[in-house]
Structure formats: C-alpha cells, structure tokens
Amino acid sequence: MNLSAVYLLVFTTLAKASAKMSVPLYKHSHHQETLLTHWRNDKELLKSLLVKNLNDNYFATSDARALRGDGGGEEKKDDSVVIRNHANTEYYGTIDLGSPLQPVKVMFDTRSSDFWIPSVNCTGCDDANDYDKNKNRYNHTSSSSYKEDGAKFDMSYVPRPVTGFYSFDTVTLTSDLVVGGQRFAEITDASGLGPSYKYHAKYDGSVGLYYTPEIPKGTVLENAVAQNVVEDPIFAFYLADDDGDSELTFGGYDDSKFEGKLTEH
C-alpha cells in the first residue's frame, strides 16, 4: 500500500445499485497562526464542552466531528468531489442545492448522519461586517425543486443552540451525481458552533455520511443507492499529500489511487 497518501474505504449495509461516482478533493497547507487563533477564540466553548460532558464519556460516544470536507471555487470533475484541507483542521468541498443550483461548501462527516446547511435567515453564521467571511446560505424560496418538511432540527451533541428545520431538495454532488428529494436541515441559529465557525471556518454546512437506521429519510449515499445513481453502498476518501488533489468516491473506489490490494475485515 502506498503510504504517501491516505485511503479510507467505507462499506455500508445497503443493497447494490448501478454506478460509481467520484468527487475530487483538495488539501490546503498548514497554518500555525490559524490554529492558534482557533484555539484562543474557542477556549471558553471547549471549556464548557468538557464540563458538560466529562461525566458522560462524551468524547468516546458522541457524534463529534471526525473528518471535515471543502471546495471553494475549484473546478469540479464529472466523477469526483474535490475536498480541501484548511490549516489541518477541516476538510471541505463544494456541492449544490436546489434548482437553479445554489453552491455551498460542506464538511463530509463520517461520524454523523446530520446534513445541515445555513438558511438564508441564519443568525450566528458569519460576521455581517466582513463580506469575505460570509457563509453561503440556502434560500428555499429560490428553488423550484424545494419541498417543505418543517420538522424541527436540534443539534443535541453541542452544548449551545444549533437549531433549524428540515427541508427537501435536490442535491448535486457532481454533474453526474444528483440526488433528488434529499432531506436536510436549514440552520436558523448557529450560535452554538462558536466563533471558530462564525469567523474562521471555510465550510458552510455539513453532509453526514454515517449510516444509521435511525435516520428515517436516509443519508445522501443511501438515497443515491435507492435512486440507482451509484453502484455499490461504499464511499472512499483519497487524501493526498500537501496541496495535491484529494477525492471522495461514492459507490466504489478508485484503484489508481493506491498500490497493493484491499482486504475486507
């Protein structure tokens, strides 16, 4: 196996469907000062998180973020989603919602099933005085493919409010990977994500990839399989060295990205 890069392959328990799709990923170089800024601004939030969850073994059992996915302005490949690494703290990639397309930058989260995007009416999402740091926001009134859900959303695994409501719309991961009627949360209050998200995060929202039967409407991968968009119930990450292109593949894996054989355990 080639150790110059990381390849993560995830099998789910879904039924087989029809095609494989990949999403290009990108990596951003490490920035020491950015990491220090994140720590200073989030110190109080981290402290409250520890106090609240110390007796609950939170960090061993929660839906805390594992892998963060991006893509701001990068060119998309038809069969891949591009992911970038911001300051060695988050991976993010660009997807589109609705009709016509509304681009948003998202983390690809492997330990949560939550799919959430800031609503056009979101508070606590960004710095209103700094246009360059404003988040991309989803406006369902501008989408002809939007369907109302209306159920309340509450991110229960963070110590402060992150709330909103559920909606349905078309999700375009690549030009060849389009999932219709995907359920996700529109966030109206993101204050619980703290200053790190508000002022420094490169991502707007999160796409949860963790499979759980407790999610009634399914993750984007489950729905891609059900709609015969991808072949197998698998997603795989290829994380390149330095600033090289990385990749998220749905429905299989790209065997040109590694040497040797994969062993299923």
Coordinates of C-alpha atoms in Angstrom, one line a residue:
M1 CA 0.0 0.0 0.0
N2 CA 1.3 3.5 -0.9
L3 CA 1.9 5.3 2.4
S4 CA 2.3 8.7 0.8
A5 CA -1.4 9.3 1.0
V6 CA -4.3 8.1 3.0
Y7 CA -7.1 6.0 1.6
L8 CA -10.3 5.4 3.6
L9 CA -12.8 2.9 2.3
V10 CA -16.2 2.6 4.0
F11 CA -18.7 -0.2 3.3
T12 CA -22.3 0.2 4.3
T13 CA -25.1 -2.3 4.7
L14 CA -27.2 -1.2 1.8
A15 CA -28.3 -3.1 -1.3
K16 CA -26.3 -2.9 -4.5
A17 CA -27.4 -0.4 -7.2
S18 CA -25.8 0.7 -10.5
A19 CA -22.8 3.1 -11.0
K20 CA -19.7 4.5 -9.3
M21 CA -19.2 8.3 -8.9
S22 CA -16.2 10.1 -7.5
V23 CA -15.8 13.6 -6.1
P24 CA -12.4 15.5 -6.3
L25 CA -10.9 16.6 -3.0
Y26 CA -8.3 19.3 -2.3
K27 CA -5.9 19.9 0.5
H28 CA -4.8 23.3 1.9
S29 CA -1.4 23.9 3.6
H30 CA -1.0 24.0 7.3
H31 CA -1.1 27.4 9.0
Q32 CA 0.2 27.6 12.6
E33 CA -1.2 31.1 13.3
T34 CA -4.7 29.9 12.2
L35 CA -4.6 27.1 14.6
L36 CA -3.6 29.4 17.4
T37 CA -6.4 31.8 16.5
H38 CA -8.9 28.9 16.5
W39 CA -7.7 27.9 20.0
R40 CA -7.9 31.4 21.5
N41 CA -11.4 32.1 20.2
D42 CA -12.8 28.7 21.2
K43 CA -11.2 28.3 24.6
E44 CA -14.3 29.1 26.5
L45 CA -16.5 26.9 24.3
L46 CA -14.1 24.0 24.7
K47 CA -14.1 24.5 28.5
S48 CA -17.9 24.4 28.7
L49 CA -18.0 21.3 26.5
L50 CA -15.6 19.5 28.8
V51 CA -17.5 20.4 31.9
K52 CA -20.9 19.5 30.4
N53 CA -19.8 16.1 29.1
L54 CA -17.0 14.9 31.3
N55 CA -19.2 12.5 33.3
D56 CA -20.9 11.2 30.2
N57 CA -17.8 9.9 28.4
Y58 CA -18.8 12.3 25.6
F59 CA -15.7 12.0 23.5
A60 CA -15.9 8.2 23.3
T61 CA -19.6 8.1 22.3
S62 CA -20.8 11.3 20.7
D63 CA -21.4 12.3 17.1
A64 CA -18.4 14.7 17.3
R65 CA -16.9 15.6 14.0
A66 CA -14.4 13.2 12.5
L67 CA -13.5 14.2 9.0
R68 CA -14.3 17.6 7.6
G69 CA -14.7 18.1 4.0
D70 CA -14.5 21.7 1.2
G71 CA -14.2 23.3 -2.1
G72 CA -14.3 27.0 -2.7
G73 CA -14.2 27.9 -6.4
E74 CA -12.3 24.8 -7.5
E75 CA -13.2 23.2 -10.8
K76 CA -15.3 20.0 -10.4
K77 CA -14.7 16.8 -12.2
D78 CA -17.7 14.9 -13.5
D79 CA -16.9 11.8 -11.4
S80 CA -15.4 13.4 -8.3
V81 CA -15.9 15.8 -5.4
V82 CA -12.9 18.0 -4.5
I83 CA -12.0 18.3 -0.9
R84 CA -9.6 20.8 0.6
N85 CA -7.7 20.7 4.0
H86 CA -7.9 24.1 5.7
A87 CA -5.0 24.6 8.2
N88 CA -5.0 20.9 9.0
T89 CA -8.2 21.4 10.9
E90 CA -11.0 20.7 8.4
Y91 CA -11.7 19.2 5.0
Y92 CA -14.4 20.8 2.9
G93 CA -15.9 20.5 -0.6
T94 CA -18.5 22.3 -2.8
I95 CA -21.9 20.9 -3.6
D96 CA -25.1 22.5 -5.0
L97 CA -28.6 22.6 -3.7
G98 CA -31.9 23.2 -5.4
S99 CA -32.9 24.4 -8.9
P100 CA -31.3 26.5 -10.1
L101 CA -28.1 25.5 -8.3
Q102 CA -27.1 27.2 -5.1
P103 CA -23.4 26.3 -4.2
V104 CA -22.4 25.6 -0.6
K105 CA -19.2 24.5 1.0
V106 CA -19.6 21.5 3.3
M107 CA -17.7 19.1 5.6
F108 CA -18.1 15.4 4.8
D109 CA -18.7 14.0 8.2
T110 CA -18.0 10.2 8.7
R111 CA -19.3 10.0 12.3
S112 CA -22.7 11.8 12.0
S113 CA -25.7 11.4 9.7
D114 CA -26.7 15.1 10.1
F115 CA -26.9 17.0 6.8
W116 CA -27.3 20.7 7.6
I117 CA -26.9 24.0 5.7
P118 CA -27.3 27.6 6.9
S119 CA -30.6 29.1 6.0
V120 CA -30.9 32.5 4.4
N121 CA -32.2 33.7 7.7
C122 CA -29.4 32.1 9.8
T123 CA -28.1 34.0 12.9
G124 CA -24.7 33.4 14.3
C125 CA -23.5 32.1 10.9
D126 CA -20.9 34.7 10.0
D127 CA -19.6 38.2 10.5
A128 CA -22.0 40.6 8.9
N129 CA -19.3 43.2 8.8
D130 CA -16.9 41.1 6.8
Y131 CA -18.2 40.2 3.4
D132 CA -15.2 37.9 2.7
K133 CA -16.1 35.7 5.6
N134 CA -19.8 35.5 4.9
K135 CA -21.3 32.0 4.6
N136 CA -23.1 30.7 1.6
R137 CA -26.8 30.4 2.6
Y138 CA -29.6 28.2 1.1
N139 CA -32.8 30.0 0.1
H140 CA -35.6 27.6 -0.5
T141 CA -37.9 30.2 -1.9
S142 CA -35.5 30.5 -4.9
S143 CA -35.6 26.7 -5.7
S144 CA -38.3 25.2 -7.9
S145 CA -37.4 21.7 -6.6
Y146 CA -37.8 22.5 -2.9
K147 CA -40.4 20.6 -0.8
E148 CA -41.5 21.6 2.7
D149 CA -40.9 19.3 5.6
G150 CA -41.0 21.7 8.6
A151 CA -39.9 19.3 11.4
K152 CA -37.6 20.9 13.9
F153 CA -33.9 20.2 13.9
D154 CA -31.7 20.5 17.1
M155 CA -28.0 19.5 17.1
S156 CA -28.1 17.9 20.5
Y157 CA -24.4 17.0 20.7
V158 CA -23.2 20.6 21.1
P159 CA -23.5 22.5 24.4
R160 CA -25.1 25.6 22.9
P161 CA -28.0 26.2 20.5
V162 CA -27.8 25.0 16.9
T163 CA -31.3 24.8 15.6
G164 CA -33.4 25.0 12.5
F165 CA -35.9 23.0 10.5
Y166 CA -35.9 20.2 7.9
S167 CA -36.5 20.6 4.1
F168 CA -36.3 18.5 1.0
D169 CA -34.5 19.5 -2.2
T170 CA -32.2 18.2 -5.0
V171 CA -28.6 17.8 -4.1
T172 CA -25.9 17.9 -6.8
L173 CA -22.6 16.5 -5.7
T174 CA -21.2 16.4 -9.2
S175 CA -22.7 16.9 -12.6
D176 CA -23.2 13.1 -12.8
L177 CA -24.2 12.6 -9.2
V178 CA -27.6 14.2 -8.5
V179 CA -29.9 13.0 -5.7
G180 CA -33.5 14.1 -5.7
G181 CA -35.7 14.8 -2.7
Q182 CA -32.8 14.8 -0.2
R183 CA -33.8 15.7 3.4
F184 CA -31.5 18.2 5.2
A185 CA -31.7 20.8 7.9
E186 CA -31.8 24.5 7.3
I187 CA -30.0 26.1 10.3
T188 CA -31.6 29.3 11.6
D189 CA -29.4 29.6 14.8
A190 CA -25.8 28.6 14.6
S191 CA -24.6 30.4 17.7
G192 CA -23.7 27.1 19.4
L193 CA -21.0 26.4 16.9
G194 CA -19.0 29.3 18.3
P195 CA -16.5 31.8 16.9
S196 CA -14.4 29.2 15.2
Y197 CA -17.3 28.5 12.8
K198 CA -18.6 32.1 12.6
Y199 CA -15.2 33.8 11.9
H200 CA -12.7 31.2 10.7
A201 CA -14.4 28.1 9.2
K202 CA -14.1 27.6 5.4
Y203 CA -17.2 25.4 5.3
D204 CA -20.9 26.5 5.4
G205 CA -22.5 23.2 6.4
S206 CA -22.1 19.5 6.8
V207 CA -23.0 16.4 4.9
G208 CA -23.3 13.4 7.3
L209 CA -22.2 10.1 5.7
Y210 CA -22.6 7.8 8.8
Y211 CA -25.2 5.1 8.2
T212 CA -27.8 4.6 10.8
P213 CA -31.3 3.1 10.6
E214 CA -32.5 5.8 13.0
I215 CA -32.4 8.4 10.2
P216 CA -35.9 7.9 8.6
K217 CA -35.2 9.6 5.2
G218 CA -31.7 8.4 4.6
T219 CA -28.2 9.9 4.1
V220 CA -27.2 11.2 0.7
L221 CA -25.4 7.9 -0.1
E222 CA -28.4 5.8 0.9
N223 CA -30.7 7.9 -1.4
A224 CA -28.1 7.7 -4.2
V225 CA -28.2 3.9 -4.0
A226 CA -32.0 3.9 -3.8
Q227 CA -32.2 6.1 -6.9
N228 CA -29.7 4.0 -8.8
V229 CA -27.2 6.8 -9.1
V230 CA -24.3 4.8 -7.7
E231 CA -23.3 1.1 -8.0
D232 CA -22.3 -0.1 -4.5
P233 CA -23.1 1.0 -0.9
I234 CA -19.5 2.3 -0.5
F235 CA -17.8 5.6 -0.1
A236 CA -14.0 6.1 -0.2
F237 CA -11.7 9.0 0.6
Y238 CA -8.3 9.6 -1.0
L239 CA -6.3 12.2 0.9
A240 CA -3.3 13.4 -1.0
D241 CA 0.0 14.8 0.3
D242 CA 0.5 18.6 0.7
D243 CA -1.6 20.5 -1.8
G244 CA -2.4 17.6 -4.2
D245 CA -5.9 16.7 -5.3
S246 CA -7.8 14.5 -2.9
E247 CA -11.0 12.7 -3.7
L248 CA -14.3 11.4 -2.3
T249 CA -15.8 8.5 -4.3
F250 CA -19.4 7.3 -4.0
G251 CA -20.4 3.8 -5.0
G252 CA -16.8 2.3 -5.1
Y253 CA -13.2 3.3 -5.0
D254 CA -10.5 4.5 -7.5
D255 CA -7.8 1.7 -7.7
S256 CA -5.5 4.1 -9.5
K257 CA -5.0 6.0 -6.2
F258 CA -3.1 3.2 -4.3
E259 CA -0.8 0.2 -4.8
G260 CA -1.5 -3.3 -3.5
K261 CA -4.8 -5.0 -2.6
L262 CA -7.6 -4.0 -0.3
T263 CA -8.6 -6.5 2.3
E264 CA -12.1 -6.6 3.8
H265 CA -12.3 -7.1 7.6

